Amino acid sequence: MTTDAVPRNVADFARAREFGAHLATYRPRTLRRGVAMLLGLAGGLCLLGALVAVLAEVWPAGLACAALGALFLYLLARTPGFSGRQAAKRVDVFENGFIQSDGSGPRADFRWDSIGSVCQRITRNYTNGLYTGTTYLYKITRHDGVTTKLTEFYDGIAALGETIAREVGQVQLPRAMEAIQHGQTVIFGDLALNAGGIACTGRGSVPWTDIERVQVNRGYVSLRRAGKWLAWSSKPASQIPNLFVFLTLADLLQHTPPRT
């Protein structure tokens, strides 16, 4: 996250749509020098191997090496450090939403009150038991169907994703509570909440008095019934839109269910 000066066309766009004050800028993550060198070296070696294979008339191996070398070099060329087009991409966060833009100007705008859902997938990756990094995917959809995806391509994606989820939650949570207080049911993918309890597609429904715990564990949202060892329902967190709203609402209803 940075506080870069907002480009004139983005600032004018934000002002015209009343996005409010500028808060932060998220730019593409810079590829580590060591990783860039490895990609370049791997690409060069593969192409050299392809040349040797062709000279030896081992055509299948030559084609395979050439394809792999081209892939490595393509990935290197697509990184922000080597591609001006990629490096120009940015996400600017304002009081009332965020704007995605590139060298040509604004490409997509999302006011907090225009967003219908935020789906997130956060995965901690391990190789041979060693932690190798975390991947992020936030899919944001406006009420009119316009969608964007934000990943670890952006430096500071964790903070950006948390900001989006929190701001959208602050807009949607009061609406959801009001709907429930009026006897309505609020849907979160395969899960549905109302004042009486929670329902899951294919599992039926359970009153709040029977729910012992709602928790997120290793990327899954599990619901446990009192006295039961196995989870009554377990869903990937990425399949539950507006996870922040769902968890907050479930906690409120579980402990202080509103009167109907």
Short mmCIF file of C-alpha atoms in Angstrom, two decimals:
data_model
loop_
_atom_site.label_atom_id
_atom_site.label_comp_id
_atom_site.label_asym_id
_atom_site.label_seq_id
_atom_site.Cartn_x
_atom_site.Cartn_y
_atom_site.Cartn_z
CA MET A 1 0.00 0.00 0.00
CA THR A 2 1.20 3.50 -0.84
CA THR A 3 -0.17 7.02 -0.90
CA ASP A 4 0.86 7.79 -4.49
CA ALA A 5 -0.56 10.88 -6.16
CA VAL A 6 -3.73 9.92 -7.98
CA PRO A 7 -3.54 10.42 -11.78
CA ARG A 8 -5.61 13.36 -13.01
CA ASN A 9 -8.07 11.22 -14.99
CA VAL A 10 -8.66 8.92 -12.02
CA ALA A 11 -9.09 11.85 -9.63
CA ASP A 12 -11.59 13.54 -11.97
CA PHE A 13 -13.47 10.25 -12.35
CA ALA A 14 -13.63 9.78 -8.57
CA ARG A 15 -14.76 13.36 -8.00
CA ALA A 16 -17.53 13.10 -10.59
CA ARG A 17 -18.88 9.97 -8.90
CA GLU A 18 -18.46 11.29 -5.36
CA PHE A 19 -16.00 8.66 -4.15
CA GLY A 20 -14.78 10.96 -1.39
CA ALA A 21 -11.25 11.42 -0.12
CA HIS A 22 -8.41 9.25 -1.41
CA LEU A 23 -7.11 6.83 1.23
CA ALA A 24 -4.59 4.44 -0.32
CA THR A 25 -3.07 3.09 -3.53
CA TYR A 26 -2.16 -0.53 -4.26
CA ARG A 27 0.36 -1.16 -7.02
CA PRO A 28 1.56 -4.40 -8.68
CA ARG A 29 3.90 -6.56 -6.65
CA THR A 30 7.49 -6.36 -7.88
CA LEU A 31 8.97 -9.71 -8.78
CA ARG A 32 11.96 -10.60 -6.64
CA ARG A 33 15.25 -10.26 -8.50
CA GLY A 34 16.15 -13.88 -7.74
CA VAL A 35 12.87 -15.17 -9.12
CA ALA A 36 13.24 -13.05 -12.25
CA MET A 37 16.74 -14.37 -12.79
CA LEU A 38 15.55 -17.96 -12.35
CA LEU A 39 12.76 -17.45 -14.90
CA GLY A 40 15.17 -15.92 -17.39
CA LEU A 41 17.79 -18.61 -16.79
CA ALA A 42 15.25 -21.41 -17.06
CA GLY A 43 13.88 -19.94 -20.28
CA GLY A 44 17.32 -19.56 -21.79
CA LEU A 45 18.40 -23.08 -20.83
CA CYS A 46 15.22 -24.57 -22.24
CA LEU A 47 15.71 -22.76 -25.54
CA LEU A 48 19.34 -23.88 -25.62
CA GLY A 49 18.18 -27.43 -24.97
CA ALA A 50 15.68 -27.09 -27.81
CA LEU A 51 18.46 -26.00 -30.17
CA VAL A 52 20.63 -28.96 -29.18
CA ALA A 53 17.70 -31.34 -29.63
CA VAL A 54 16.91 -29.93 -33.07
CA LEU A 55 20.54 -30.27 -34.16
CA ALA A 56 20.43 -33.86 -32.95
CA GLU A 57 17.12 -34.28 -34.83
CA VAL A 58 15.31 -35.25 -31.61
CA TRP A 59 12.20 -33.34 -32.61
CA PRO A 60 9.78 -34.18 -29.75
CA ALA A 61 12.32 -33.13 -27.11
CA GLY A 62 13.16 -30.01 -29.09
CA LEU A 63 9.53 -28.94 -29.33
CA ALA A 64 8.94 -29.62 -25.64
CA CYS A 65 11.99 -27.61 -24.59
CA ALA A 66 11.08 -24.76 -26.92
CA ALA A 67 7.52 -24.60 -25.55
CA LEU A 68 8.74 -24.65 -21.96
CA GLY A 69 11.37 -21.99 -22.63
CA ALA A 70 8.82 -19.77 -24.33
CA LEU A 71 6.49 -20.18 -21.33
CA PHE A 72 9.17 -19.12 -18.85
CA LEU A 73 10.10 -16.07 -20.92
CA TYR A 74 6.42 -15.17 -21.43
CA LEU A 75 5.84 -15.24 -17.66
CA LEU A 76 8.89 -13.06 -17.17
CA ALA A 77 7.72 -10.58 -19.82
CA ARG A 78 4.29 -10.33 -18.12
CA THR A 79 5.70 -9.23 -14.77
CA PRO A 80 5.44 -5.54 -13.79
CA GLY A 81 9.22 -5.17 -13.81
CA PHE A 82 9.35 -5.98 -17.54
CA SER A 83 5.90 -4.89 -18.75
CA GLY A 84 5.00 -1.22 -18.60
CA ARG A 85 1.36 -2.09 -19.20
CA GLN A 86 1.27 -4.35 -16.16
CA ALA A 87 3.26 -1.90 -14.04
CA ALA A 88 0.73 0.88 -14.76
CA LYS A 89 -2.14 -1.01 -13.15
CA ARG A 90 -3.32 0.27 -9.77
CA VAL A 91 -6.19 0.15 -7.30
CA ASP A 92 -7.07 3.40 -5.56
CA VAL A 93 -9.18 3.19 -2.43
CA PHE A 94 -11.44 6.10 -1.49
CA GLU A 95 -13.88 6.73 1.34
CA ASN A 96 -16.81 5.44 -0.69
CA GLY A 97 -15.23 2.70 -2.82
CA PHE A 98 -12.30 1.78 -5.02
CA ILE A 99 -11.27 2.34 -8.64
CA GLN A 100 -9.13 0.07 -10.82
CA SER A 101 -7.12 1.79 -13.50
CA ASP A 102 -4.17 1.39 -15.86
CA GLY A 103 -2.13 3.65 -18.09
CA SER A 104 -5.21 4.62 -20.08
CA GLY A 105 -7.26 5.64 -17.04
CA PRO A 106 -10.11 4.14 -14.96
CA ARG A 107 -11.17 0.64 -15.99
CA ALA A 108 -13.70 -0.28 -13.28
CA ASP A 109 -15.25 1.45 -10.29
CA PHE A 110 -16.89 -0.10 -7.24
CA ARG A 111 -18.66 2.01 -4.65
CA TRP A 112 -19.20 0.19 -1.36
CA ASP A 113 -22.96 0.62 -1.66
CA SER A 114 -22.96 -0.73 -5.24
CA ILE A 115 -21.28 -4.04 -4.36
CA GLY A 116 -23.58 -7.04 -4.08
CA SER A 117 -21.07 -9.69 -3.02
CA VAL A 118 -17.46 -10.28 -2.06
CA CYS A 119 -16.16 -13.84 -2.32
CA GLN A 120 -12.70 -14.58 -0.99
CA ARG A 121 -10.29 -17.50 -1.21
CA ILE A 122 -7.16 -17.32 0.91
CA THR A 123 -4.84 -20.33 0.65
CA ARG A 124 -1.68 -20.99 2.64
CA ASN A 125 0.59 -23.10 0.45
CA TYR A 126 3.07 -25.72 1.65
CA THR A 127 5.67 -27.83 -0.15
CA ASN A 128 7.04 -30.84 1.72
CA GLY A 129 5.71 -29.35 4.92
CA LEU A 130 7.36 -25.95 4.39
CA TYR A 131 5.27 -22.82 4.04
CA THR A 132 5.80 -21.34 0.57
CA GLY A 133 3.43 -18.38 0.61
CA THR A 134 -0.22 -17.42 0.56
CA THR A 135 -2.41 -16.90 -2.49
CA TYR A 136 -5.40 -14.56 -2.47
CA LEU A 137 -8.44 -14.23 -4.67
CA TYR A 138 -11.16 -11.68 -4.04
CA LYS A 139 -14.07 -11.70 -6.46
CA ILE A 140 -16.16 -8.54 -6.18
CA THR A 141 -19.50 -8.27 -7.94
CA ARG A 142 -21.64 -5.17 -8.25
CA HIS A 143 -25.42 -5.28 -8.08
CA ASP A 144 -25.53 -4.78 -11.85
CA GLY A 145 -23.39 -7.88 -12.46
CA VAL A 146 -20.05 -6.19 -13.20
CA THR A 147 -17.26 -8.28 -11.65
CA THR A 148 -13.58 -7.90 -10.92
CA LYS A 149 -10.95 -10.17 -9.37
CA LEU A 150 -8.09 -9.04 -7.15
CA THR A 151 -5.14 -11.33 -6.41
CA GLU A 152 -1.63 -11.23 -4.97
CA PHE A 153 -0.67 -9.49 -8.23
CA TYR A 154 -1.18 -6.39 -6.08
CA ASP A 155 1.24 -5.68 -3.28
CA GLY A 156 -0.66 -5.54 0.01
CA ILE A 157 -3.58 -7.65 -1.24
CA ALA A 158 -4.33 -8.90 2.28
CA ALA A 159 -4.92 -5.37 3.56
CA LEU A 160 -6.83 -4.40 0.41
CA GLY A 161 -9.09 -7.45 0.69
CA GLU A 162 -9.75 -6.81 4.37
CA THR A 163 -10.66 -3.21 3.61
CA ILE A 164 -13.13 -4.19 0.89
CA ALA A 165 -14.75 -6.91 3.03
CA ARG A 166 -15.03 -4.58 6.03
CA GLU A 167 -16.46 -1.62 4.11
CA VAL A 168 -18.98 -3.73 2.21
CA GLY A 169 -19.90 -5.42 5.49
CA GLN A 170 -20.61 -2.10 7.14
CA VAL A 171 -23.07 -1.33 4.34
CA GLN A 172 -24.73 -4.74 4.18
CA LEU A 173 -24.87 -5.84 7.83
CA PRO A 174 -27.48 -3.26 8.91
CA ARG A 175 -29.59 -4.15 5.88
CA ALA A 176 -29.36 -7.85 6.68
CA MET A 177 -30.29 -7.28 10.33
CA GLU A 178 -33.25 -5.17 9.33
CA ALA A 179 -34.44 -7.86 6.92
CA ILE A 180 -34.24 -10.53 9.62
CA GLN A 181 -36.05 -8.33 12.13
CA HIS A 182 -38.86 -8.11 9.59
CA GLY A 183 -39.10 -11.90 9.39
CA GLN A 184 -37.12 -12.33 6.18
CA THR A 185 -34.37 -14.83 5.34
CA VAL A 186 -30.91 -13.72 4.21
CA ILE A 187 -29.10 -15.95 1.71
CA PHE A 188 -25.34 -16.63 1.61
CA GLY A 189 -24.80 -19.13 -1.17
CA ASP A 190 -26.03 -22.53 0.10
CA LEU A 191 -26.64 -21.13 3.59
CA ALA A 192 -29.65 -19.14 4.74
CA LEU A 193 -30.16 -17.30 8.02
CA ASN A 194 -33.26 -16.04 9.75
CA ALA A 195 -34.35 -15.27 13.30
CA GLY A 196 -35.23 -18.90 13.98
CA GLY A 197 -32.11 -20.65 12.76
CA ILE A 198 -29.88 -21.58 9.87
CA ALA A 199 -30.58 -23.71 6.81
CA CYS A 200 -28.22 -25.43 4.40
CA THR A 201 -29.04 -26.79 0.95
CA GLY A 202 -29.35 -30.56 1.21
CA ARG A 203 -29.07 -30.54 5.01
CA GLY A 204 -32.31 -28.97 6.17
CA SER A 205 -32.44 -26.41 8.95
CA VAL A 206 -31.35 -26.14 12.57
CA PRO A 207 -32.55 -23.68 15.25
CA TRP A 208 -29.99 -21.35 16.77
CA THR A 209 -30.39 -23.04 20.15
CA ASP A 210 -28.88 -26.22 18.63
CA ILE A 211 -25.87 -24.47 17.08
CA GLU A 212 -22.83 -24.72 19.33
CA ARG A 213 -20.22 -23.06 17.15
CA VAL A 214 -19.72 -21.36 13.78
CA GLN A 215 -16.05 -21.12 12.84
CA VAL A 216 -13.59 -20.84 9.98
CA ASN A 217 -10.89 -23.50 9.94
CA ARG A 218 -8.41 -24.14 7.12
CA GLY A 219 -10.53 -22.37 4.56
CA TYR A 220 -13.83 -24.02 5.53
CA VAL A 221 -16.78 -22.61 7.45
CA SER A 222 -18.08 -25.31 9.77
CA LEU A 223 -21.24 -25.34 11.83
CA ARG A 224 -21.42 -27.69 14.79
CA ARG A 225 -24.52 -28.79 16.62
CA ALA A 226 -24.41 -29.09 20.38
CA GLY A 227 -23.28 -32.55 21.48
CA LYS A 228 -22.19 -33.62 17.99
CA TRP A 229 -18.58 -34.43 17.13
CA LEU A 230 -18.87 -34.04 13.35
CA ALA A 231 -19.77 -30.72 11.76
CA TRP A 232 -23.41 -30.41 10.74
CA SER A 233 -22.29 -28.42 7.71
CA SER A 234 -18.87 -27.57 6.25
CA LYS A 235 -18.55 -25.24 3.28
CA PRO A 236 -15.49 -23.71 1.58
CA ALA A 237 -15.24 -20.10 2.71
CA SER A 238 -14.80 -19.11 -0.94
CA GLN A 239 -18.35 -20.30 -1.66
CA ILE A 240 -19.93 -18.03 0.94
CA PRO A 241 -20.44 -14.52 -0.42
CA ASN A 242 -19.88 -11.68 2.03
CA LEU A 243 -18.20 -13.95 4.56
CA PHE A 244 -17.64 -11.07 6.99
CA VAL A 245 -21.38 -10.31 7.03
CA PHE A 246 -22.30 -13.99 7.38
CA LEU A 247 -19.99 -14.61 10.35
CA THR A 248 -21.02 -11.41 12.14
CA LEU A 249 -24.69 -12.08 11.57
CA ALA A 250 -24.42 -15.73 12.64
CA ASP A 251 -22.65 -14.72 15.84
CA LEU A 252 -25.28 -12.11 16.66
CA LEU A 253 -28.18 -14.45 15.98
CA GLN A 254 -26.60 -17.36 17.80
CA HIS A 255 -26.07 -15.44 21.02
CA THR A 256 -28.78 -12.77 20.92
CA PRO A 257 -31.40 -13.86 18.35
CA PRO A 258 -33.79 -11.03 17.54
CA ARG A 259 -37.44 -11.34 18.43
CA THR A 260 -39.89 -11.95 15.62
#
